[in-house]
Coordinates of C-alpha atoms in Angstrom, one line a residue:
M23 CA 0.2 0.1 0.2
S24 CA 1.6 3.3 -1.0
I25 CA 2.2 6.1 1.5
I26 CA -0.1 9.1 1.4
T27 CA 0.8 12.1 2.8
N28 CA -1.6 14.6 3.6
I29 CA -3.8 13.7 1.1
N30 CA -4.5 11.2 -1.3
E31 CA -2.8 12.2 -4.7
M32 CA -4.5 10.5 -6.7
D33 CA -7.5 12.3 -5.4
M34 CA -5.5 15.0 -5.8
R35 CA -5.0 15.1 -9.4
H36 CA -8.2 14.1 -10.3
V37 CA -9.8 17.2 -8.6
C38 CA -6.6 19.9 -10.1
T39 CA -7.3 19.0 -13.5
I40 CA -11.2 18.9 -13.3
F41 CA -10.4 21.9 -12.4
C42 CA -7.7 23.1 -14.8
K43 CA -9.8 22.4 -17.4
Q44 CA -12.8 24.6 -16.2
K45 CA -10.3 27.6 -15.6
L46 CA -11.1 27.8 -11.9
S47 CA -8.7 29.2 -9.3
I48 CA -6.8 28.1 -7.5
A49 CA -9.2 29.6 -4.4
S50 CA -11.6 27.3 -6.0
I51 CA -10.1 24.3 -5.9
L52 CA -9.2 24.9 -2.3
V53 CA -12.1 25.6 -1.0
T54 CA -13.8 22.2 -2.9
I55 CA -11.3 19.8 -1.5
F56 CA -11.4 21.7 1.9
S57 CA -15.5 21.1 2.2
C58 CA -15.8 18.4 -0.1
A59 CA -14.8 15.3 2.3
R60 CA -18.1 14.1 4.5
A61 CA -17.0 13.8 8.5
P62 CA -17.2 10.1 9.9
E63 CA -20.8 9.0 11.5
P64 CA -20.2 8.9 15.6
Y65 CA -20.2 5.3 16.3
G66 CA -21.7 4.2 19.1
P67 CA -22.3 6.6 22.5
V68 CA -20.2 9.3 22.6
P69 CA -20.6 12.1 25.5
T70 CA -22.2 15.4 26.0
S71 CA -20.7 19.1 25.4
Q72 CA -20.4 18.8 29.2
Q73 CA -18.6 15.4 29.5
I74 CA -15.7 16.5 26.5
E75 CA -15.6 19.9 29.1
W76 CA -15.3 17.8 32.1
Q77 CA -12.5 15.5 30.9
K78 CA -11.1 18.4 29.0
M79 CA -10.6 19.2 32.9
E80 CA -8.4 16.7 32.8
T81 CA -7.6 17.1 37.1
N82 CA -9.3 18.0 39.6
M83 CA -8.9 18.8 43.7
F84 CA -10.4 16.5 46.4
C85 CA -11.6 18.5 49.7
H86 CA -12.5 16.1 52.5
F87 CA -13.1 18.1 55.3
G88 CA -15.4 17.9 58.2
P89 CA -16.1 16.6 61.9
N90 CA -13.6 13.7 61.0
T91 CA -11.0 16.3 60.3
F92 CA -10.7 16.7 64.4
T93 CA -11.5 13.0 65.1
S94 CA -9.2 11.7 63.2
A95 CA -11.6 9.2 61.9
E96 CA -12.0 8.0 58.3
W97 CA -15.7 7.5 58.7
G98 CA -17.7 9.4 61.5
D99 CA -20.5 7.7 63.1
G100 CA -23.0 10.7 63.6
S101 CA -23.1 11.1 67.2
E102 CA -20.1 13.8 67.4
D103 CA -20.8 17.0 68.8
A104 CA -21.5 19.7 66.4
D105 CA -19.2 21.9 68.3
I106 CA -16.3 20.0 67.2
F107 CA -15.9 21.5 63.8
N108 CA -14.2 24.0 64.8
P109 CA -11.4 25.2 62.1
T110 CA -9.4 28.0 63.7
D111 CA -8.3 29.9 60.9
M112 CA -10.2 28.5 57.8
D113 CA -8.9 30.3 54.3
C114 CA -11.0 28.6 51.3
R115 CA -9.0 31.6 49.2
Q116 CA -5.9 29.6 50.5
W117 CA -7.3 26.2 49.1
A118 CA -8.0 28.1 46.1
R119 CA -4.5 29.5 45.4
I120 CA -2.8 26.3 45.9
A121 CA -5.4 24.1 43.3
K122 CA -4.3 27.4 40.6
A123 CA -1.1 26.9 41.0
A124 CA -1.1 23.0 40.8
G125 CA -3.1 23.1 37.8
M126 CA -6.1 22.0 39.0
K127 CA -9.4 23.6 37.2
G128 CA -12.2 22.6 39.9
I129 CA -12.4 21.6 43.2
I130 CA -15.0 19.2 45.2
I131 CA -15.8 19.9 49.0
T132 CA -17.4 16.5 51.2
A133 CA -20.3 19.3 52.1
K134 CA -21.7 16.6 54.3
H135 CA -20.2 12.8 54.9
H136 CA -21.6 9.9 56.1
D137 CA -21.7 11.7 59.8
G138 CA -24.5 13.5 58.8
F139 CA -22.8 17.1 59.8
C140 CA -23.6 19.4 57.2
L141 CA -20.5 22.3 55.9
W142 CA -23.3 24.7 55.3
P143 CA -26.8 25.9 57.2
N144 CA -28.9 23.0 55.8
P145 CA -32.4 24.1 56.9
A146 CA -32.8 20.3 55.8
S147 CA -30.9 18.4 58.9
S148 CA -30.1 19.7 62.8
H149 CA -26.7 18.5 62.4
T150 CA -24.7 21.5 60.6
V151 CA -22.4 24.0 61.3
A152 CA -25.3 26.0 62.2
E153 CA -25.6 24.3 65.2
S154 CA -21.6 24.9 65.8
S155 CA -20.1 27.1 68.0
W156 CA -17.4 28.1 65.0
R157 CA -18.5 31.7 63.3
G158 CA -21.3 31.8 65.7
G159 CA -23.4 29.3 64.3
K160 CA -23.2 32.3 61.2
G161 CA -20.2 30.1 58.9
D162 CA -21.2 28.9 55.6
V163 CA -17.8 26.7 54.1
L164 CA -19.7 25.8 50.9
K165 CA -20.0 30.0 50.9
D166 CA -16.8 30.4 51.2
L167 CA -15.1 27.9 48.7
S168 CA -17.9 28.5 46.0
E169 CA -17.1 32.4 46.0
A170 CA -13.1 31.3 46.6
C171 CA -13.2 29.5 43.3
R172 CA -15.2 32.0 41.1
E173 CA -12.4 34.5 42.1
Y174 CA -9.3 32.5 41.0
G175 CA -11.6 31.1 37.9
L176 CA -11.8 27.9 39.5
K177 CA -15.2 25.4 38.5
F178 CA -17.1 24.5 41.7
G179 CA -18.3 21.3 43.5
V180 CA -20.5 19.6 46.0
Y181 CA -20.0 15.9 47.7
V182 CA -23.2 15.0 49.5
S183 CA -23.1 11.7 50.8
P184 CA -27.3 9.8 51.2
W185 CA -25.5 7.7 53.6
D186 CA -26.4 9.6 56.9
R187 CA -25.3 8.0 60.8
N188 CA -27.3 10.8 62.7
D189 CA -31.1 11.3 60.3
P190 CA -33.3 9.3 62.7
D191 CA -35.4 9.2 59.4
Y192 CA -32.5 7.5 57.8
G193 CA -33.8 4.5 57.1
S194 CA -37.5 5.4 56.0
D195 CA -39.0 7.2 53.0
R196 CA -39.1 10.3 55.6
Y197 CA -36.0 10.5 54.4
N198 CA -35.7 10.3 50.6
E199 CA -37.6 13.5 50.9
K200 CA -35.1 15.1 53.4
F201 CA -32.6 14.3 51.7
R202 CA -33.7 15.7 48.7
Q203 CA -34.6 19.0 50.3
T204 CA -30.6 18.6 50.9
L205 CA -29.9 18.5 47.9
A206 CA -31.9 21.0 46.8
S207 CA -29.9 23.4 49.6
A208 CA -26.3 22.7 48.6
L209 CA -27.4 23.0 45.1
G210 CA -29.5 25.6 44.6
N211 CA -28.0 29.2 46.4
Y212 CA -23.9 29.1 45.9
G213 CA -24.0 29.3 41.8
Q214 CA -22.8 27.0 39.1
V215 CA -22.2 23.3 40.5
F216 CA -20.0 21.4 37.7
E217 CA -20.0 18.0 39.5
Q218 CA -22.4 16.3 41.9
W219 CA -20.5 13.2 43.9
F220 CA -22.4 10.6 45.2
D221 CA -21.0 7.7 47.4
G222 CA -22.8 4.9 47.2
A223 CA -22.4 3.7 50.4
C224 CA -24.9 2.8 52.6
G225 CA -24.9 1.4 55.7
E226 CA -27.1 0.9 58.9
G227 CA -29.2 4.0 61.0
P228 CA -29.8 4.3 63.8
N229 CA -33.1 2.7 64.0
G230 CA -31.1 -0.6 62.1
K231 CA -32.5 -0.1 59.0
R232 CA -31.1 0.6 55.6
Q233 CA -31.8 3.0 53.4
I234 CA -33.2 2.6 50.3
Y235 CA -31.8 5.2 48.1
D236 CA -35.0 7.4 45.5
W237 CA -31.8 7.4 43.1
P238 CA -34.3 8.8 40.2
L239 CA -35.8 11.8 42.4
Y240 CA -32.2 12.6 43.8
H241 CA -30.6 13.1 39.9
E242 CA -34.2 14.8 39.3
E243 CA -33.3 17.6 42.2
V244 CA -29.8 17.9 40.7
Y245 CA -30.8 18.5 36.6
K246 CA -34.0 20.8 38.7
H247 CA -31.1 23.3 40.1
Q248 CA -27.5 22.1 37.7
P249 CA -29.1 20.8 34.8
D250 CA -24.9 20.5 33.3
A251 CA -23.5 19.1 36.4
I252 CA -22.0 15.9 36.0
I253 CA -22.7 13.6 38.6
F254 CA -20.7 11.2 39.7
S255 CA -21.4 7.7 41.3
D256 CA -20.1 4.0 41.0
I257 CA -22.0 4.2 37.8
G258 CA -22.8 7.5 36.5
P259 CA -24.4 8.4 34.7
G260 CA -22.1 11.4 34.2
C261 CA -19.1 9.8 35.3
R262 CA -18.1 6.2 37.0
W263 CA -16.5 5.9 40.1
V264 CA -12.7 3.9 38.4
G265 CA -12.7 0.7 41.6
N266 CA -9.9 1.5 43.0
E267 CA -8.7 4.2 45.6
R268 CA -5.2 3.4 44.6
G269 CA -5.4 6.2 41.6
S270 CA -4.7 3.9 38.4
A271 CA -7.0 3.6 35.7
G272 CA -7.2 0.0 33.7
R273 CA -4.5 -0.4 31.1
T274 CA -7.7 -0.7 28.8
C275 CA -10.4 1.6 29.9
W276 CA -13.2 2.0 27.7
S277 CA -15.9 5.3 28.1
T278 CA -18.6 3.0 27.3
L279 CA -20.3 1.1 30.3
D280 CA -23.5 -0.8 31.0
V281 CA -25.3 -0.2 34.0
E282 CA -28.5 -2.4 33.8
G283 CA -29.5 -3.7 36.3
F284 CA -26.5 -1.9 38.8
S285 CA -27.2 1.2 40.5
P286 CA -24.9 3.2 43.0
G287 CA -24.0 0.9 45.7
H288 CA -24.3 -2.1 43.6
A289 CA -22.2 -1.7 40.8
P290 CA -20.5 -4.2 38.0
D291 CA -17.3 -5.8 39.4
L292 CA -14.3 -3.4 40.0
D293 CA -12.5 -5.2 37.3
T294 CA -15.2 -3.5 35.1
L295 CA -15.7 0.1 36.5
N296 CA -11.9 -0.5 35.7
Q297 CA -12.1 -0.9 32.1
G298 CA -15.5 0.1 31.1
N299 CA -17.0 -2.0 28.9
V300 CA -16.1 -3.0 25.1
H301 CA -19.3 -2.0 23.7
G302 CA -21.1 -0.5 26.3
T303 CA -24.7 0.8 26.1
Q304 CA -23.7 4.6 27.6
W305 CA -20.9 7.3 28.2
I306 CA -19.4 6.9 31.2
P307 CA -16.3 8.0 31.6
A308 CA -13.8 6.6 34.4
E309 CA -13.0 9.3 36.9
T310 CA -9.8 8.3 39.5
D311 CA -10.2 9.2 42.8
V312 CA -6.7 9.4 45.1
S313 CA -5.5 11.1 48.5
V314 CA -2.3 12.8 48.8
R315 CA -1.8 10.8 52.1
P316 CA -2.9 7.6 53.2
G317 CA -6.5 8.3 54.6
W318 CA -8.9 10.8 53.3
F319 CA -9.2 13.3 56.3
Y320 CA -6.4 14.9 57.7
K321 CA -4.2 13.0 60.2
Q322 CA -1.0 15.3 61.5
S323 CA 0.4 11.4 62.8
E324 CA 0.5 10.9 58.4
D325 CA 2.1 14.0 57.4
A326 CA 5.2 12.5 57.1
S327 CA 3.3 9.7 54.7
V328 CA 2.5 12.4 51.6
K329 CA 3.1 10.8 48.8
S330 CA 6.0 12.3 46.6
V331 CA 6.0 14.0 43.2
E332 CA 7.6 11.0 41.8
E333 CA 4.7 9.0 43.1
L334 CA 2.0 11.2 42.3
L335 CA 3.5 12.0 38.7
M336 CA 3.1 7.7 38.1
I337 CA -0.7 8.1 39.4
W338 CA -1.2 10.9 36.8
Y339 CA 0.2 8.7 34.1
E340 CA -2.1 5.5 35.3
S341 CA -5.0 8.5 35.7
V342 CA -5.4 11.1 33.1
G343 CA -3.0 9.2 30.5
R344 CA -4.9 6.3 30.3
N345 CA -8.9 7.7 29.3
S346 CA -9.4 8.8 33.1
L347 CA -9.6 12.2 35.0
L348 CA -8.3 12.5 38.0
L349 CA -9.5 13.9 41.6
L350 CA -7.0 14.5 43.6
N351 CA -7.7 14.9 47.6
V352 CA -5.5 17.7 49.3
P353 CA -7.4 17.3 52.9
P354 CA -7.5 21.0 55.0
D355 CA -6.2 20.4 58.3
K356 CA -7.6 21.4 61.9
R357 CA -6.8 24.9 60.3
G358 CA -9.1 25.0 57.6
Q359 CA -6.3 25.3 55.3
L360 CA -4.0 23.3 53.4
C361 CA -0.7 21.7 54.6
S362 CA 2.2 22.9 53.2
V363 CA 3.5 19.8 52.8
D364 CA 0.3 18.9 50.7
S365 CA 0.8 22.0 49.3
A366 CA 4.6 21.4 47.8
A367 CA 4.0 17.3 46.6
V368 CA 0.8 19.3 44.3
V369 CA 2.1 22.2 42.9
G370 CA 5.4 19.9 42.6
L371 CA 3.5 17.8 40.6
R372 CA 2.2 20.3 38.2
A373 CA 5.4 21.8 38.0
A374 CA 7.0 18.1 37.0
I375 CA 3.9 17.8 34.2
D376 CA 5.1 20.9 32.7
S377 CA 8.9 20.5 32.6
I378 CA 7.5 16.9 30.5
T379 CA 5.2 18.4 27.9
S380 CA 5.9 21.9 28.3
L381 CA 8.3 20.2 24.9
D382 CA 6.0 18.5 21.9
L383 CA 8.8 16.8 19.7
A384 CA 6.3 15.6 17.3
A385 CA 4.9 19.1 17.6
G386 CA 4.0 20.6 13.6
I387 CA 6.5 18.1 12.4
R388 CA 5.7 16.2 9.2
T389 CA 3.3 13.3 8.8
S390 CA 2.0 10.6 6.7
A391 CA -0.6 7.7 7.0
T392 CA -1.1 4.4 4.5
E393 CA -4.5 6.0 4.2
S394 CA -6.5 9.5 4.8
R395 CA -10.0 10.4 4.3
G396 CA -9.2 13.7 2.2
W397 CA -7.5 16.6 3.0
K398 CA -9.6 17.9 5.3
F399 CA -8.6 14.5 7.6
R400 CA -4.9 14.6 6.8
P401 CA -2.4 12.7 9.2
G402 CA -0.9 16.6 9.7
N403 CA -3.8 16.9 12.0
L404 CA -2.4 15.0 14.8
T405 CA 0.2 17.4 15.0
D406 CA -1.1 21.0 14.6
G407 CA -2.1 21.4 18.3
D408 CA -6.1 21.8 17.4
Y409 CA -8.5 19.6 19.2
D410 CA -11.4 19.6 17.1
T411 CA -8.7 19.3 14.1
Y412 CA -8.7 15.1 13.1
W413 CA -6.7 12.7 10.7
T414 CA -9.1 10.0 9.7
V415 CA -9.9 7.4 6.9
K416 CA -13.0 5.6 5.2
D417 CA -15.4 4.2 7.0
D418 CA -14.2 0.4 6.3
T419 CA -11.1 0.9 7.4
R420 CA -10.4 -1.0 10.4
Q421 CA -6.1 -0.9 10.7
A422 CA -3.9 2.0 9.2
S423 CA -0.8 3.3 10.2
V424 CA 0.2 7.4 10.5
T425 CA 4.2 8.0 10.9
V426 CA 5.4 11.2 12.1
W427 CA 8.8 12.0 11.1
L428 CA 11.2 13.9 12.8
D429 CA 14.0 16.1 11.7
S430 CA 16.7 14.6 13.3
L431 CA 17.1 11.5 16.3
V432 CA 15.2 12.6 19.1
E433 CA 15.5 10.9 22.1
F434 CA 11.9 10.5 24.0
N435 CA 9.7 8.1 26.8
R436 CA 6.1 8.9 26.6
I437 CA 3.8 9.0 24.1
C438 CA 0.7 10.5 23.7
L439 CA -2.6 9.5 21.5
Q440 CA -5.7 11.1 21.7
E441 CA -9.1 9.8 19.9
Y442 CA -11.6 12.2 18.9
I443 CA -14.5 11.3 20.9
P444 CA -17.0 13.9 20.2
L445 CA -17.5 11.4 17.7
G446 CA -17.0 7.7 20.3
Q447 CA -14.1 5.8 21.1
R448 CA -13.6 3.1 18.3
V449 CA -9.4 1.6 18.9
S450 CA -8.7 -1.6 20.4
S451 CA -5.5 -2.6 20.0
F452 CA -2.5 -0.3 18.8
S453 CA 1.4 -0.4 18.4
I454 CA 4.1 1.7 18.1
D455 CA 7.7 1.4 16.0
A456 CA 10.1 3.5 15.9
R457 CA 13.1 3.9 13.7
D458 CA 16.8 3.9 14.7
S459 CA 20.2 5.3 13.6
S460 CA 20.0 2.7 11.0
G461 CA 17.6 2.8 9.6
M462 CA 15.3 -0.6 11.2
W463 CA 12.1 -0.3 12.7
N464 CA 11.8 -1.9 16.0
R465 CA 8.5 -2.6 18.3
I466 CA 8.8 -0.2 21.1
A467 CA 5.0 -0.6 22.6
S468 CA 1.6 -2.8 22.3
E469 CA -1.6 -1.5 23.9
T470 CA -5.0 -1.7 23.4
T471 CA -7.6 1.6 24.2
I472 CA -6.8 5.0 23.6
G473 CA -10.2 7.4 24.8
Y474 CA -9.7 11.2 25.1
K475 CA -6.2 10.5 26.2
R476 CA -3.8 7.7 26.1
I477 CA 0.3 8.4 27.1
V478 CA 2.1 5.1 26.5
L479 CA 5.6 4.9 28.5
V480 CA 8.1 3.1 26.7
P481 CA 11.9 2.9 27.1
K482 CA 14.1 5.5 26.7
T483 CA 14.3 5.7 22.5
L484 CA 16.6 7.5 19.8
S485 CA 14.8 7.5 16.9
D486 CA 13.9 9.8 13.7
A487 CA 10.9 8.5 12.8
V488 CA 7.3 7.2 14.8
R489 CA 4.6 5.1 13.5
I490 CA 1.7 4.4 15.2
N491 CA -0.4 1.0 14.2
I492 CA -3.9 1.0 14.9
E493 CA -4.3 -3.0 14.8
S494 CA -7.8 -3.4 15.6
S495 CA -10.8 -0.8 16.2
H496 CA -14.6 -0.9 15.8
A497 CA -15.2 1.4 13.3
C498 CA -12.5 4.1 10.7
P499 CA -10.4 5.2 14.1
V500 CA -9.9 9.0 14.4
L501 CA -7.4 10.1 15.8
N502 CA -6.9 14.5 16.8
N503 CA -3.6 14.4 18.4
F504 CA 0.5 12.7 18.6
S505 CA 2.8 14.2 20.8
L506 CA 6.5 13.3 21.8
Y507 CA 7.7 13.6 25.2
M508 CA 10.6 13.4 27.4
D509 CA 10.5 12.6 31.2
R510 CA 13.5 13.4 32.7
I511 CA 12.2 12.5 36.9
L512 CA 10.5 9.6 36.4
P513 CA 12.3 7.5 33.8
D514 CA 11.0 3.9 35.5
P515 CA 8.4 2.8 37.7
P516 CA 9.2 3.2 41.4
K517 CA 9.5 0.2 43.5
E518 CA 6.4 -1.2 45.5
K519 CA 7.2 -0.3 48.9
V520 CA 7.9 -3.5 51.4
V521 CA 7.2 -2.9 55.0
N522 CA 8.4 -5.9 57.5
P523 CA 6.9 -6.0 60.8
E524 CA 9.3 -5.6 63.9
W525 CA 8.1 -8.7 66.6
T526 CA 7.1 -11.7 65.0
I527 CA 3.8 -12.8 64.0
S528 CA 2.2 -16.1 64.6
L529 CA 0.1 -16.8 61.6
S530 CA -3.7 -19.0 62.2
E531 CA -6.9 -19.1 60.2
E532 CA -8.6 -17.6 63.1
H533 CA -6.7 -15.2 64.2
R534 CA -3.1 -13.1 64.6
I535 CA -0.5 -12.6 67.1
I536 CA 2.3 -10.4 68.0
D537 CA 4.7 -11.1 71.0
L538 CA 6.6 -8.5 72.0
G539 CA 8.9 -9.9 73.9
R540 CA 8.3 -8.3 76.6
E541 CA 5.2 -6.9 78.7
A542 CA 5.0 -3.3 78.0
F543 CA 2.1 -0.9 78.1
V544 CA 0.7 -0.4 74.7
S545 CA -1.9 2.6 73.8
G546 CA -3.0 0.6 70.1
F547 CA -1.9 -1.0 67.1
V548 CA -1.5 0.0 63.3
Y549 CA -3.0 -3.1 60.6
A550 CA -2.4 -2.6 56.6
P551 CA -4.0 -5.4 54.1
V552 CA -1.2 -6.0 51.6
P553 CA -1.4 -3.7 48.8
N554 CA -1.7 -4.2 45.0
S555 CA -2.4 -7.7 45.7
E556 CA -4.7 -10.1 45.4
F557 CA -5.7 -10.8 48.6
G558 CA -8.7 -9.5 50.5
C559 CA -9.1 -7.3 53.9
I560 CA -10.1 -7.9 57.1
I561 CA -13.5 -5.7 57.4
T562 CA -14.2 -6.1 60.8
Y563 CA -13.0 -7.4 64.5
N564 CA -11.8 -8.2 67.4
L565 CA -8.6 -6.6 69.0
E566 CA -7.6 -9.0 72.0
T567 CA -4.6 -8.5 74.3
S568 CA -3.1 -10.6 77.2
E569 CA -0.1 -11.0 79.6
D570 CA 1.0 -14.9 78.8
G571 CA -0.9 -15.8 76.0
K572 CA -3.2 -18.1 77.3
H573 CA -5.6 -15.6 78.9
W574 CA -7.5 -12.8 76.9
K575 CA -8.9 -9.9 77.3
K576 CA -10.8 -8.1 74.8
V577 CA -10.0 -4.8 74.0
I578 CA -11.7 -3.4 70.7
S579 CA -14.9 -5.6 70.2
D580 CA -16.8 -5.7 66.4
D581 CA -15.1 -2.6 65.0
M582 CA -14.6 -1.8 61.5
F583 CA -11.4 -0.7 59.4
D584 CA -13.7 1.9 57.6
N585 CA -13.0 2.1 53.7
I586 CA -10.2 -0.2 54.0
V587 CA -12.0 -2.2 51.2
N588 CA -12.2 1.0 48.3
N589 CA -8.8 2.3 50.4
P590 CA -6.4 -0.5 51.6
V591 CA -3.9 1.2 53.1
R592 CA -2.4 1.3 57.0
Q593 CA -4.6 2.1 59.9
T594 CA -4.2 3.5 63.3
V595 CA -6.4 2.2 66.2
M596 CA -6.2 3.9 69.4
F597 CA -7.2 2.3 73.0
P598 CA -9.8 4.2 74.7
K599 CA -6.9 3.9 77.2
P600 CA -3.3 2.1 77.4
V601 CA -3.2 -1.8 77.7
W602 CA -0.3 -3.4 80.2
C603 CA 0.0 -6.7 78.2
R604 CA 2.9 -9.1 75.9
Y605 CA 0.5 -10.4 73.1
L606 CA -2.1 -7.9 70.6
K607 CA -4.1 -10.8 69.0
L608 CA -6.5 -9.8 65.9
V609 CA -9.2 -11.7 64.8
P610 CA -11.2 -11.1 61.7
L611 CA -14.7 -11.3 61.7
R612 CA -15.4 -10.6 58.3
T613 CA -13.2 -10.2 55.5
N614 CA -14.2 -9.1 51.5
S615 CA -12.3 -12.4 50.3
Q616 CA -11.9 -15.8 52.0
T617 CA -8.5 -15.3 51.5
Y618 CA -7.0 -11.9 52.8
G619 CA -3.2 -10.7 53.9
I620 CA -1.3 -8.5 56.4
S621 CA 1.4 -6.8 55.7
E622 CA 1.8 -5.0 58.6
F623 CA 0.5 -5.6 62.3
D624 CA 2.1 -3.4 65.1
A625 CA 1.9 -2.5 68.5
I626 CA 1.5 1.3 69.0
R627 CA 3.3 1.8 72.8

């Protein structure tokens, strides 16, 4: 097959011959050439204009803030006194200033978490900032943050959890109406809301009942006040959970999903959420939520555990670079400000991204393709920097190649590709070849999906030409960007951290025991599941202590590691008062798998 550069050569000659015989001007020829080619029909489900603009945001900030900030809990139980929420120097303009410096496009705030406490004076609830002594009961976090976002040119979003561990009506039909009123209050008084974040968690209320959520009612209320809002949940409808809280979308990641028979909190399996459905019936792209810290709410004990710039950069590659949006949690501290350690990390991430992407080694470079649809859809559109121009081929073509001819030998290790998603997601597999100094072509990558954006990490390569081979596509491929970058910050993925317990751990099917070697006062314990493994987690447990290893005392009974399935990180549990003992026994009561692992189980002295 001959190489076609910018336009099919035979078509060009034919058109020019016709126009020359008719003695028409060059301008007339060009106008006809540009207008004669027909754009491809959309394939499958396609995004709304709001979903397209949402995807272009690429990175947003999550702010978990509430009573848990002051109790060091991940999930409050709803019994917290309203006065415990008392930031000493809250400054939402500082949040917005840092978000802007970090390249974020929007901020989503936990307006109401599972404990039921509302960060605004919600008239549908009696558990809000209005009942606290903070600012004399006149404080309003949503007001302050929405105004700060507008000042700094950021979009404003809210997280409102339907689970409420405080409201006595939870578990009854009355609660659905109350939650509708809560949504109306949060969404109707603070200007435009770009994303409504729904957590699907559904626990028992104080009356022992589970709430049957009226999702159609909730969605209707959201769109009534914010018709352009993207609604997040396990299954959308605006965007979906990526299936983990590690910050990693699937290497195969479709923006389409099948949702028939599912609902928020009762979603497809995690692998499906991570990868999407290849022929999914609805366009519901993935959003990757992850915290800059081990936990979601601020804890001073985690100041030394904030993710490094290198770790965050890898998360960016595995989220934004895998057809997902990154929602990075940066929790305010007890002052009501973002901690300097967190701020340095996220601003450092933006500096790293900018240093990598500021020089596109392929910008404006000559291209050619095995086929093109005509001048309007020439391969040169891939390197022109215009989102709305693209290269495509004939309707019945499913395999094609495009080559970028570099001016000289160039060193790179990152390749960025984009599909023009207004016409749907099409490519299911592709490969990348690079030509070396001897003129030989070498395969440097083979991947599956592309979507809005795909960044392929390849070994450091020296080449004067790069070829993208579309191996399979469900309709004619439509690509609108190709970029080459050199990342000198993170040339190789970071190695996984290995945790070595300090004391001997006795293993059995029923429990785990620590022998401290001698008796001592113990203030609590830490537990961590095996990270990124097939092993499950302990969800609920008993913790017992003993002085002799024979007679045991139950210190904690039937307690829960909050959110550990979604965020399997190190858990710190403090006893009500120090306990004199030599042995600690962790007894699992409920796990999320028949097999589970422990990477760390230590005593706190």
